[in-house]
Coordinates of C-alpha atoms in Angstrom, one line a residue:
M1 CA -166.2 221.4 -11.0
G2 CA -162.5 222.0 -10.4
K3 CA -160.1 224.2 -12.4
K4 CA -159.1 223.2 -15.9
V5 CA -155.3 223.1 -15.9
L6 CA -153.3 222.7 -19.1
I7 CA -149.6 221.7 -18.9
V8 CA -147.3 222.2 -21.8
G9 CA -144.5 219.6 -21.7
G10 CA -144.0 216.5 -19.6
V11 CA -140.7 215.0 -18.3
A12 CA -139.5 216.4 -15.0
G13 CA -141.4 219.7 -14.5
G14 CA -144.7 219.0 -16.3
A15 CA -145.2 215.5 -15.1
S16 CA -144.4 216.4 -11.5
T17 CA -146.8 219.3 -11.6
A18 CA -149.6 217.1 -12.9
A19 CA -149.1 214.4 -10.4
R20 CA -148.8 216.7 -7.4
L21 CA -151.9 218.7 -8.6
R22 CA -154.0 215.6 -8.8
R23 CA -153.0 214.6 -5.3
M24 CA -154.0 218.1 -4.1
D25 CA -157.2 218.4 -6.2
E26 CA -159.2 215.4 -7.3
D27 CA -161.7 217.5 -9.2
A28 CA -159.3 219.4 -11.4
E29 CA -159.3 218.7 -15.1
I30 CA -155.7 218.2 -16.1
I31 CA -154.3 217.8 -19.6
I32 CA -150.7 217.4 -20.5
F33 CA -149.5 218.3 -24.1
E34 CA -146.2 216.7 -25.1
R35 CA -144.7 217.3 -28.5
G36 CA -142.7 214.1 -28.3
E37 CA -143.8 210.5 -28.1
Y38 CA -143.1 210.1 -24.4
I39 CA -144.6 211.9 -21.4
S40 CA -141.8 211.2 -19.0
F41 CA -138.4 209.6 -19.5
A42 CA -135.1 209.6 -17.7
N43 CA -133.1 211.9 -19.9
C44 CA -130.2 211.8 -17.4
G45 CA -129.9 208.1 -18.2
L46 CA -129.7 208.4 -22.0
P47 CA -125.9 208.2 -22.2
Y48 CA -125.8 205.0 -20.1
Y49 CA -128.4 203.3 -22.4
I50 CA -126.2 204.1 -25.4
G51 CA -123.2 202.6 -23.6
G52 CA -125.0 199.5 -22.5
T53 CA -125.0 200.1 -18.7
I54 CA -128.7 200.4 -18.9
T55 CA -129.7 197.4 -21.0
E56 CA -133.4 197.8 -21.4
R57 CA -134.9 200.8 -23.1
R58 CA -138.2 200.5 -21.2
M59 CA -136.3 201.3 -18.0
L60 CA -135.8 204.9 -19.3
L61 CA -139.6 205.4 -19.5
V62 CA -140.4 206.8 -16.1
Q63 CA -144.1 207.2 -16.8
T64 CA -146.6 206.4 -19.6
P65 CA -149.8 208.1 -20.7
E66 CA -151.7 204.9 -19.7
R67 CA -150.3 204.9 -16.1
M68 CA -150.9 208.6 -15.8
K69 CA -154.5 208.0 -16.8
S70 CA -155.1 205.0 -14.5
M71 CA -153.2 206.4 -11.5
F72 CA -154.0 210.1 -11.7
N73 CA -156.9 210.5 -14.1
I74 CA -154.8 212.8 -16.2
D75 CA -155.4 213.3 -20.0
V76 CA -152.0 212.9 -21.6
R77 CA -151.7 213.9 -25.3
T78 CA -148.4 212.9 -26.8
Q79 CA -147.3 214.1 -30.2
N80 CA -149.5 217.2 -29.6
E81 CA -147.5 220.4 -30.0
V82 CA -148.6 223.7 -28.5
I83 CA -147.9 226.2 -31.2
K84 CA -149.5 229.4 -29.8
I85 CA -150.9 230.9 -26.6
K86 CA -154.0 233.2 -26.8
R87 CA -153.7 234.8 -23.4
E88 CA -156.6 237.2 -23.8
E89 CA -159.0 234.3 -24.6
K90 CA -157.3 231.9 -22.2
R91 CA -156.8 229.4 -25.0
I92 CA -153.9 227.5 -26.6
V93 CA -153.5 226.4 -30.2
V94 CA -152.4 222.8 -30.6
K95 CA -151.2 220.8 -33.5
D96 CA -151.8 217.0 -33.5
L97 CA -148.5 215.8 -35.1
K98 CA -150.0 212.5 -36.1
S99 CA -153.0 213.8 -38.0
G100 CA -151.9 217.3 -38.8
K101 CA -155.1 218.6 -37.2
I102 CA -154.9 222.0 -35.5
Y103 CA -157.3 222.7 -32.6
E104 CA -157.8 224.9 -29.6
E105 CA -158.2 224.2 -25.9
N106 CA -159.3 226.6 -23.2
Y107 CA -157.8 226.8 -19.7
D108 CA -158.3 228.3 -16.3
V109 CA -154.6 227.9 -15.4
L110 CA -151.7 227.2 -17.9
V111 CA -148.4 225.6 -16.8
L112 CA -145.4 226.0 -19.2
S113 CA -142.8 223.2 -18.9
P114 CA -141.3 223.1 -22.4
G115 CA -137.8 222.3 -21.3
A116 CA -134.7 223.2 -23.3
E117 CA -133.4 222.3 -26.7
P118 CA -129.8 221.4 -27.6
I119 CA -127.8 224.2 -29.1
K120 CA -126.8 223.3 -32.7
P121 CA -124.7 226.0 -34.2
D122 CA -124.7 227.0 -37.9
I123 CA -121.6 225.0 -39.0
K124 CA -121.0 223.7 -42.4
G125 CA -121.8 219.9 -42.6
I126 CA -123.5 219.7 -39.2
D127 CA -126.7 218.2 -40.5
A128 CA -124.9 215.0 -41.7
K129 CA -126.5 211.6 -40.8
N130 CA -123.6 210.8 -38.4
I131 CA -123.8 213.9 -36.3
F132 CA -126.2 213.8 -33.4
T133 CA -127.4 215.8 -30.4
L134 CA -128.8 214.0 -27.3
R135 CA -131.8 215.3 -25.5
N136 CA -134.7 212.9 -25.9
M137 CA -135.8 209.3 -26.8
N138 CA -135.8 210.0 -30.5
N139 CA -132.2 211.1 -30.3
V140 CA -131.1 208.1 -28.3
D141 CA -132.8 205.7 -30.6
A142 CA -131.1 207.3 -33.6
I143 CA -127.7 207.1 -32.0
K144 CA -128.2 203.5 -31.0
E145 CA -129.4 202.5 -34.5
Y146 CA -126.5 204.3 -36.1
I147 CA -123.9 202.5 -33.9
E148 CA -125.5 199.1 -34.4
N149 CA -125.7 199.5 -38.2
N150 CA -122.4 201.2 -38.9
S151 CA -120.0 200.0 -36.1
P152 CA -118.1 203.3 -35.8
K153 CA -114.6 203.1 -34.6
R154 CA -113.8 206.8 -34.0
A155 CA -116.0 209.3 -32.1
A156 CA -115.7 213.0 -31.5
V157 CA -117.7 214.7 -28.7
V158 CA -118.1 218.5 -29.2
G159 CA -118.6 220.0 -25.8
A160 CA -117.2 218.9 -22.5
G161 CA -120.0 219.5 -20.1
Y162 CA -121.8 216.8 -18.1
I163 CA -123.6 215.2 -21.0
G164 CA -120.5 215.5 -23.2
L165 CA -118.2 213.7 -20.8
E166 CA -120.8 211.1 -20.0
M167 CA -121.0 210.4 -23.7
V168 CA -117.2 210.2 -23.9
E169 CA -117.2 207.5 -21.2
N170 CA -120.0 205.5 -22.8
L171 CA -118.7 205.6 -26.4
Y172 CA -115.2 204.7 -25.0
N173 CA -116.7 201.7 -23.3
L174 CA -118.2 200.6 -26.6
G175 CA -114.7 200.3 -27.9
M176 CA -114.4 203.5 -29.8
E177 CA -111.5 205.9 -29.9
V178 CA -113.0 209.1 -28.5
S179 CA -111.8 212.7 -28.9
I180 CA -113.1 215.8 -27.0
I181 CA -113.4 219.2 -28.6
E182 CA -114.2 222.1 -26.2
K183 CA -114.2 225.8 -27.0
S184 CA -113.3 226.7 -23.4
N185 CA -109.8 226.1 -22.0
Q186 CA -111.3 223.5 -19.6
V187 CA -113.8 220.8 -19.3
L188 CA -116.9 221.3 -17.0
N189 CA -117.3 225.0 -16.8
T190 CA -119.4 224.6 -13.6
I191 CA -116.1 224.1 -11.8
D192 CA -112.9 226.2 -11.6
Y193 CA -109.9 225.6 -13.8
D194 CA -107.7 224.2 -11.0
M195 CA -110.3 221.5 -10.3
A196 CA -110.9 220.8 -14.0
A197 CA -107.2 220.2 -14.3
I198 CA -107.6 217.0 -12.2
V199 CA -110.2 215.8 -14.8
H200 CA -107.8 216.8 -17.6
E201 CA -105.0 214.7 -16.1
Y202 CA -107.4 211.7 -15.6
L203 CA -108.7 211.9 -19.2
I204 CA -105.1 212.1 -20.5
S205 CA -104.3 208.9 -18.5
K206 CA -107.1 207.2 -20.5
K207 CA -105.4 208.4 -23.8
I208 CA -108.4 210.5 -24.6
P209 CA -107.4 213.4 -26.8
L210 CA -108.5 216.9 -25.5
Y211 CA -108.8 219.7 -28.0
L212 CA -109.3 222.5 -25.5
G213 CA -109.6 226.2 -26.3
D214 CA -110.6 225.2 -29.8
G215 CA -113.9 225.1 -31.7
V216 CA -115.3 223.4 -34.8
K217 CA -115.0 225.4 -38.0
E218 CA -116.6 222.9 -40.4
F219 CA -117.4 219.2 -41.0
N220 CA -116.4 217.7 -44.3
H221 CA -117.9 214.3 -45.1
S222 CA -116.7 211.6 -47.4
E223 CA -118.4 208.2 -47.9
N224 CA -117.0 206.5 -44.8
E225 CA -115.8 209.3 -42.4
T226 CA -116.0 212.9 -41.3
E227 CA -113.1 215.2 -41.2
I228 CA -113.5 217.9 -38.5
L229 CA -111.7 221.1 -39.2
L230 CA -111.0 223.1 -36.0
E231 CA -110.7 226.9 -35.7
S232 CA -107.0 226.4 -35.0
G233 CA -106.5 224.7 -38.3
R234 CA -106.0 221.3 -36.8
K235 CA -107.9 218.4 -38.3
L236 CA -109.2 215.1 -36.9
K237 CA -111.4 212.3 -38.3
A238 CA -114.4 210.6 -36.8
D239 CA -117.1 208.1 -37.8
I240 CA -119.7 209.5 -35.4
V241 CA -120.0 213.0 -33.8
I242 CA -122.0 214.0 -30.7
I243 CA -122.8 217.7 -30.3
A244 CA -123.1 218.6 -26.6
I245 CA -122.4 222.2 -26.3
G246 CA -125.3 223.1 -24.1
V247 CA -129.0 223.8 -24.2
R248 CA -131.3 226.9 -24.4
P249 CA -135.0 227.4 -23.4
D250 CA -137.3 225.8 -26.0
I251 CA -139.8 228.7 -26.0
A252 CA -140.4 229.7 -29.6
F253 CA -144.1 228.9 -29.2
I254 CA -144.7 231.7 -26.7
K255 CA -143.6 234.4 -29.2
D256 CA -146.2 237.1 -29.5
S257 CA -148.0 235.8 -26.4
G258 CA -146.9 238.8 -24.3
I259 CA -145.3 236.5 -21.7
E260 CA -142.3 238.4 -20.3
L261 CA -138.8 236.9 -20.7
G262 CA -136.0 237.6 -18.4
S263 CA -132.5 239.1 -18.9
R264 CA -131.0 235.7 -19.7
G265 CA -133.6 234.8 -22.3
G266 CA -135.7 232.4 -20.2
I267 CA -139.3 232.7 -19.1
K268 CA -139.4 235.2 -16.2
V269 CA -141.2 234.0 -13.1
D270 CA -141.7 235.3 -9.6
S271 CA -141.0 233.4 -6.4
Y272 CA -144.3 231.6 -6.8
L273 CA -143.3 230.5 -10.3
R274 CA -146.0 232.7 -11.9
T275 CA -145.1 234.4 -15.2
S276 CA -146.1 238.0 -16.0
D277 CA -149.6 236.5 -16.5
P278 CA -151.0 235.5 -13.1
D279 CA -152.9 232.6 -14.6
I280 CA -149.8 231.1 -16.3
Y281 CA -147.0 229.3 -14.3
A282 CA -143.7 228.1 -15.7
V283 CA -141.2 225.5 -14.4
G284 CA -138.1 223.6 -15.5
D285 CA -135.3 224.2 -17.8
A286 CA -137.0 227.1 -19.7
I287 CA -137.4 229.5 -16.8
E288 CA -135.0 231.9 -15.1
V289 CA -134.5 231.2 -11.5
E290 CA -132.9 233.1 -8.7
D291 CA -129.3 232.0 -8.0
F292 CA -129.4 231.0 -4.4
I293 CA -126.0 232.5 -3.7
T294 CA -125.9 235.8 -5.6
K295 CA -129.7 236.3 -5.9
D296 CA -129.2 237.2 -9.6
A297 CA -131.3 235.7 -12.4
A298 CA -129.9 232.5 -13.8
I299 CA -130.8 229.6 -16.1
I300 CA -129.8 226.3 -14.4
P301 CA -131.2 223.3 -16.3
L302 CA -131.2 220.5 -13.7
A303 CA -133.7 217.7 -13.1
G304 CA -133.9 218.1 -9.3
P305 CA -134.9 221.8 -9.3
A306 CA -137.4 221.1 -12.1
N307 CA -139.2 218.4 -10.0
K308 CA -139.3 220.7 -7.0
Q309 CA -140.7 223.6 -9.1
G310 CA -143.4 221.3 -10.5
R311 CA -144.5 220.5 -6.9
I312 CA -144.5 224.1 -5.9
A313 CA -146.4 225.3 -8.9
A314 CA -149.1 222.7 -8.2
D315 CA -149.3 223.8 -4.6
N316 CA -149.7 227.4 -5.7
I317 CA -152.4 226.5 -8.2
V318 CA -154.5 225.1 -5.4
G319 CA -153.9 228.2 -3.3
K320 CA -151.1 227.2 -0.9
K321 CA -148.7 230.1 -1.5
V322 CA -145.4 228.3 -1.5
K323 CA -142.2 230.1 -2.6
Y324 CA -139.4 228.6 -4.7
K325 CA -136.3 229.8 -2.9
G326 CA -133.7 229.6 -5.7
T327 CA -131.4 227.1 -7.3
Q328 CA -127.8 226.6 -6.1
G329 CA -126.7 224.4 -9.0
T330 CA -125.8 221.2 -7.1
A331 CA -124.6 218.7 -9.7
I332 CA -122.5 215.5 -10.0
A333 CA -121.0 213.5 -12.8
K334 CA -119.4 210.1 -13.2
I335 CA -116.4 210.2 -15.6
F336 CA -115.2 206.6 -15.7
D337 CA -114.0 205.9 -12.2
L338 CA -113.7 209.6 -11.3
T339 CA -116.6 211.6 -9.8
V340 CA -117.0 215.4 -10.0
G341 CA -119.4 217.2 -7.7
C342 CA -120.2 220.9 -7.3
T343 CA -122.7 223.1 -5.5
G344 CA -123.1 226.9 -5.3
N345 CA -121.0 229.4 -7.2
N346 CA -117.5 228.9 -8.5
E347 CA -114.7 231.5 -8.3
K348 CA -115.2 232.5 -12.0
V349 CA -118.8 233.5 -11.3
L350 CA -117.9 235.4 -8.1
E351 CA -115.0 237.2 -9.8
A352 CA -117.2 238.2 -12.7
K353 CA -119.7 239.7 -10.3
G354 CA -117.1 241.4 -8.2
I355 CA -118.0 239.4 -5.1
K356 CA -115.1 239.2 -2.6
H357 CA -114.4 235.7 -1.6
L358 CA -111.7 233.3 -0.3
S359 CA -111.0 229.7 -1.2
T360 CA -109.0 226.8 0.2
V361 CA -108.2 223.3 -1.2
T362 CA -107.9 220.2 1.0
I363 CA -106.8 216.8 -0.2
T364 CA -107.8 213.9 2.1
N365 CA -108.5 210.2 1.8
S366 CA -112.0 209.0 1.0
H367 CA -111.9 206.9 4.1
A368 CA -109.4 206.0 6.8
G369 CA -106.0 205.5 5.3
Y370 CA -105.2 202.3 7.2
Y371 CA -108.3 200.6 5.7
P372 CA -107.7 199.2 2.3
G373 CA -108.9 201.1 -0.8
A374 CA -108.6 204.7 0.5
L375 CA -108.3 207.1 -2.5
P376 CA -107.6 210.8 -2.6
M377 CA -110.4 213.4 -2.7
T378 CA -109.8 217.0 -3.5
V379 CA -112.2 219.5 -1.9
K380 CA -112.3 223.2 -2.9
L381 CA -114.3 225.3 -0.5
I382 CA -115.3 228.9 -1.5
Y383 CA -116.5 231.3 1.1
S384 CA -116.9 235.0 2.1
P385 CA -114.6 236.8 4.5
E386 CA -117.4 236.4 7.1
G387 CA -117.5 232.6 6.6
D388 CA -120.7 232.3 4.4
I389 CA -120.3 229.3 2.1
Y390 CA -120.5 230.4 -1.5
G391 CA -119.7 227.1 -3.2
C392 CA -117.9 223.8 -3.1
Q393 CA -116.3 221.5 -5.7
I394 CA -115.1 218.0 -5.1
V395 CA -113.2 215.6 -7.4
G396 CA -112.3 212.1 -6.3
F397 CA -113.0 208.4 -6.8
K398 CA -115.1 207.4 -3.8
G399 CA -117.5 209.2 -1.5
V400 CA -117.7 212.4 -3.4
D401 CA -121.5 212.2 -3.6
K402 CA -122.2 212.2 0.1
R403 CA -119.6 215.0 0.8
I404 CA -121.0 217.4 -1.8
D405 CA -124.5 216.7 -0.5
V406 CA -123.4 217.6 3.0
V407 CA -122.0 220.9 1.8
A408 CA -125.1 221.5 -0.4
A409 CA -127.4 221.1 2.6
S410 CA -125.2 223.4 4.7
I411 CA -125.5 226.1 2.0
R412 CA -129.2 225.7 1.7
F413 CA -129.6 226.2 5.4
N414 CA -127.3 229.2 5.5
K415 CA -124.5 227.6 7.6
K416 CA -121.0 228.9 7.7
V417 CA -117.6 227.3 7.3
F418 CA -117.3 227.2 11.1
D419 CA -120.4 224.9 11.2
L420 CA -118.7 222.4 8.9
T421 CA -116.2 221.7 11.7
E422 CA -119.1 220.8 14.1
L423 CA -120.9 218.4 11.8
E424 CA -121.1 214.9 13.4
L425 CA -120.8 212.7 10.4
A426 CA -121.0 208.9 10.2
Y427 CA -117.6 207.3 10.7
A428 CA -116.3 203.8 10.3
P429 CA -112.9 203.0 8.6
P430 CA -114.5 201.7 5.4
Y431 CA -116.5 204.9 4.9
S432 CA -114.7 207.9 6.3
S433 CA -112.2 209.1 8.9
A434 CA -112.8 210.5 12.4
K435 CA -112.3 213.9 10.8
D436 CA -114.4 213.6 7.6
P437 CA -113.2 215.5 4.5
V438 CA -116.0 218.0 5.0
N439 CA -114.8 218.6 8.6
M440 CA -111.3 219.1 7.3
A441 CA -112.4 221.6 4.7
G442 CA -114.2 223.5 7.5
Y443 CA -111.1 223.4 9.7
V444 CA -108.8 224.8 7.1
A445 CA -111.2 227.5 6.1
S446 CA -111.8 228.4 9.8
N447 CA -108.0 228.6 10.3
V448 CA -107.8 231.2 7.5
L449 CA -110.8 233.2 8.8
E450 CA -109.5 233.2 12.4
G451 CA -106.1 234.4 11.3
N452 CA -104.3 231.1 12.1
M453 CA -103.1 230.7 8.5
D454 CA -102.6 232.7 5.4
V455 CA -102.8 230.8 2.1
A456 CA -101.2 231.1 -1.3
H457 CA -102.7 229.6 -4.4
W458 CA -101.1 227.9 -7.4
Y459 CA -101.2 231.1 -9.4
D460 CA -99.3 232.9 -6.6
I461 CA -96.4 230.6 -7.1
E462 CA -96.5 231.2 -10.8
Q463 CA -96.5 235.0 -10.2
A464 CA -94.0 235.0 -7.4
D465 CA -90.9 237.2 -7.6
L466 CA -88.1 235.0 -6.3
D467 CA -86.1 238.0 -5.3
K468 CA -88.7 238.9 -2.8
T469 CA -90.2 235.5 -2.1
I470 CA -88.9 232.2 -0.7
I471 CA -90.7 229.1 -1.6
L472 CA -90.0 226.7 1.2
D473 CA -90.5 223.0 0.6
V474 CA -90.8 221.1 3.8
T475 CA -91.1 217.6 2.3
E476 CA -88.4 214.9 2.8
P477 CA -85.5 215.0 0.2
Y478 CA -86.6 211.7 -1.3
E479 CA -90.0 213.1 -2.1
R480 CA -88.4 215.8 -4.3
S481 CA -87.2 213.1 -6.6
F482 CA -90.8 212.8 -7.7
G483 CA -91.1 216.5 -8.4
F484 CA -90.9 219.9 -6.7
I485 CA -91.5 223.6 -7.4
Q486 CA -88.7 225.1 -9.4
G487 CA -86.7 227.5 -7.3
S488 CA -87.9 226.2 -4.0
V489 CA -85.7 225.7 -0.9
N490 CA -85.9 222.3 0.9
I491 CA -85.9 222.2 4.7
P492 CA -87.8 219.1 5.9
L493 CA -90.5 219.8 8.5
G494 CA -88.5 217.9 11.2
E495 CA -85.5 220.2 10.7
I496 CA -87.4 223.5 10.8
R497 CA -86.9 224.2 14.5
E498 CA -83.1 223.8 14.1
R499 CA -82.7 225.6 10.7
F500 CA -85.2 228.4 10.7
E501 CA -82.4 231.0 11.0
E502 CA -81.4 230.0 7.4
L503 CA -84.5 231.8 6.2
P504 CA -84.6 235.5 5.6
R505 CA -87.0 237.5 7.7
D506 CA -87.4 240.3 5.1
K507 CA -88.9 238.1 2.4
E508 CA -92.3 236.5 2.0
I509 CA -92.2 232.8 2.6
I510 CA -94.7 230.4 0.8
I511 CA -94.5 227.0 2.3
S512 CA -95.3 223.8 0.3
C513 CA -95.6 220.2 1.1
Q514 CA -97.5 217.4 -0.7
V515 CA -101.1 218.4 0.4
G516 CA -100.7 221.2 2.9
L517 CA -100.7 219.7 6.4
R518 CA -96.9 219.8 7.0
A519 CA -96.8 223.2 5.4
Y520 CA -99.4 224.5 7.9
I521 CA -97.4 223.0 10.9
A522 CA -94.3 224.7 9.5
S523 CA -96.1 228.0 9.2
K524 CA -97.1 227.8 12.9
I525 CA -93.5 227.2 13.9
L526 CA -92.1 230.1 11.9
K527 CA -94.8 232.5 13.0
Q528 CA -94.0 231.7 16.6
K529 CA -90.3 232.3 15.8
G530 CA -91.1 235.8 14.7
F531 CA -91.6 235.4 10.9
K532 CA -94.4 237.8 9.8
N533 CA -95.1 237.1 6.2
V534 CA -95.7 233.4 5.9
R535 CA -98.3 231.7 3.7
V536 CA -99.2 228.1 3.1
L537 CA -99.7 226.7 -0.5
T538 CA -103.3 225.5 -0.4
G539 CA -103.7 222.0 -1.8
G540 CA -99.9 221.6 -1.7
F541 CA -97.5 220.6 -4.4
R542 CA -99.9 217.8 -5.6
H543 CA -102.6 220.3 -6.5
Y544 CA -100.1 222.8 -7.9
R545 CA -98.4 220.2 -10.1
T546 CA -101.7 219.0 -11.6
V547 CA -102.8 222.5 -12.5
M548 CA -99.5 223.5 -14.0
K549 CA -99.3 220.3 -16.0
S550 CA -102.6 221.1 -17.5
K551 CA -101.9 224.8 -18.0
N552 CA -98.5 224.4 -19.5
T553 CA -99.6 221.8 -22.1
L554 CA -102.8 223.4 -23.3
P555 CA -104.3 222.8 -25.7
I556 CA -103.7 219.1 -25.0
W557 CA -104.0 216.6 -27.8
Y558 CA -102.4 213.5 -29.2
S559 CA -101.3 213.3 -32.8

């Protein structure tokens, strides 16, 4: 007789644990307890079902109890909620939500995969019938039903993370006027402000109001609409509201069990995904993982890591001794035609932890410029003074997914920025350039680390003392008609060799062009002419203009 393994929670972590365990041990008795009606569903697909991109509800149901039984001989008990763990007796207490019956079940090994619950703050009026969170099939059904029955014309999304912005797109595509309310001064806190500014600019082009740096104070309801009072005193009206301000581990049921929690409030596990009780494992959104970059404890609720953790937990239950090596937070989001990808740590995290780092921004085309349809892609690479890759953020329209995956793989296998220059990536004009955007990011970072180039950032321009600093614009005069940095001096790149004596040698020179390439060439010329203090504006005027446009108009909204 094999071990009796009880699994609390299905979806990514629990279901993958069960399936892997059965493949490894045909004799184990496996029971999954799921509080909801569905054992495994595609929660990442929920916004797209609401918006109509996914047309059939059944497509969201990844696995059913019947298939789990027939394929894997696993006992799946939906609408059965685990309400208590009796560790000393190796038993759990379960409530059958259909009958109300409470019963107990013993175990040899217990796996906790309860997931996370949406954060729903204590705000006046938040429990109204037109205010929703989105985490499971019940939520999505309720939202769909409300939209079909009430035909809302105005929507407000509170929270501008991945789910929030995906809901913005899908509600917008249903014909609604959509507003975004975000407590932070930017959307998508997994990326840095300068990269989020690109998203701000894009959303503004869609005429989507952004209420950034502002929170909800209260909801006031009348018969046909909701008035949202913000902390700033501004007011807006909506017919439907989505709360998407984040999630937290759904672990109330382990209270008094003695299972140790970590510093971030999640279930503490070791590298084998064991809790403080060696017969209890935990996986998924409820656990604290090791940040792959900083090695600190972190809660990173993502489907990919949850699936991998389920597989590893199952391997360890059967005695394989496999370690989970940390989560690097690789994520991607579609925001209308725009794609945002990130992996590793952003600068905000590194600065908060006091970790010394460098960053460079490159703007290249998604594929060869001479082939039709090439679109700009902004790549921000973050790295140590020794060249270790700490993180990467990419915003663009085409090909972001494959580039962020290349960098994510490089981080996972401990490669340095110099290695990015050596990657031999697939090239044909419709797909890339002979020097792929990942190669280019590596070249620029390598130039910095090897002393070939010193960089300035958008905030250096903002803070520059023009009595001590020259901002040199090396674009053509006609380009300045489309915008330039105030106070800059214009000497086109082609004239630098003849006019360099016009520049003072006792001042710092920050060189700008559209994206950085011409500025780099100009810096090489000036340094070889004896200029000592020369820096290149990383990302060029294009990146600087986008950031400053966002920064100088925050909070952004339309009246």
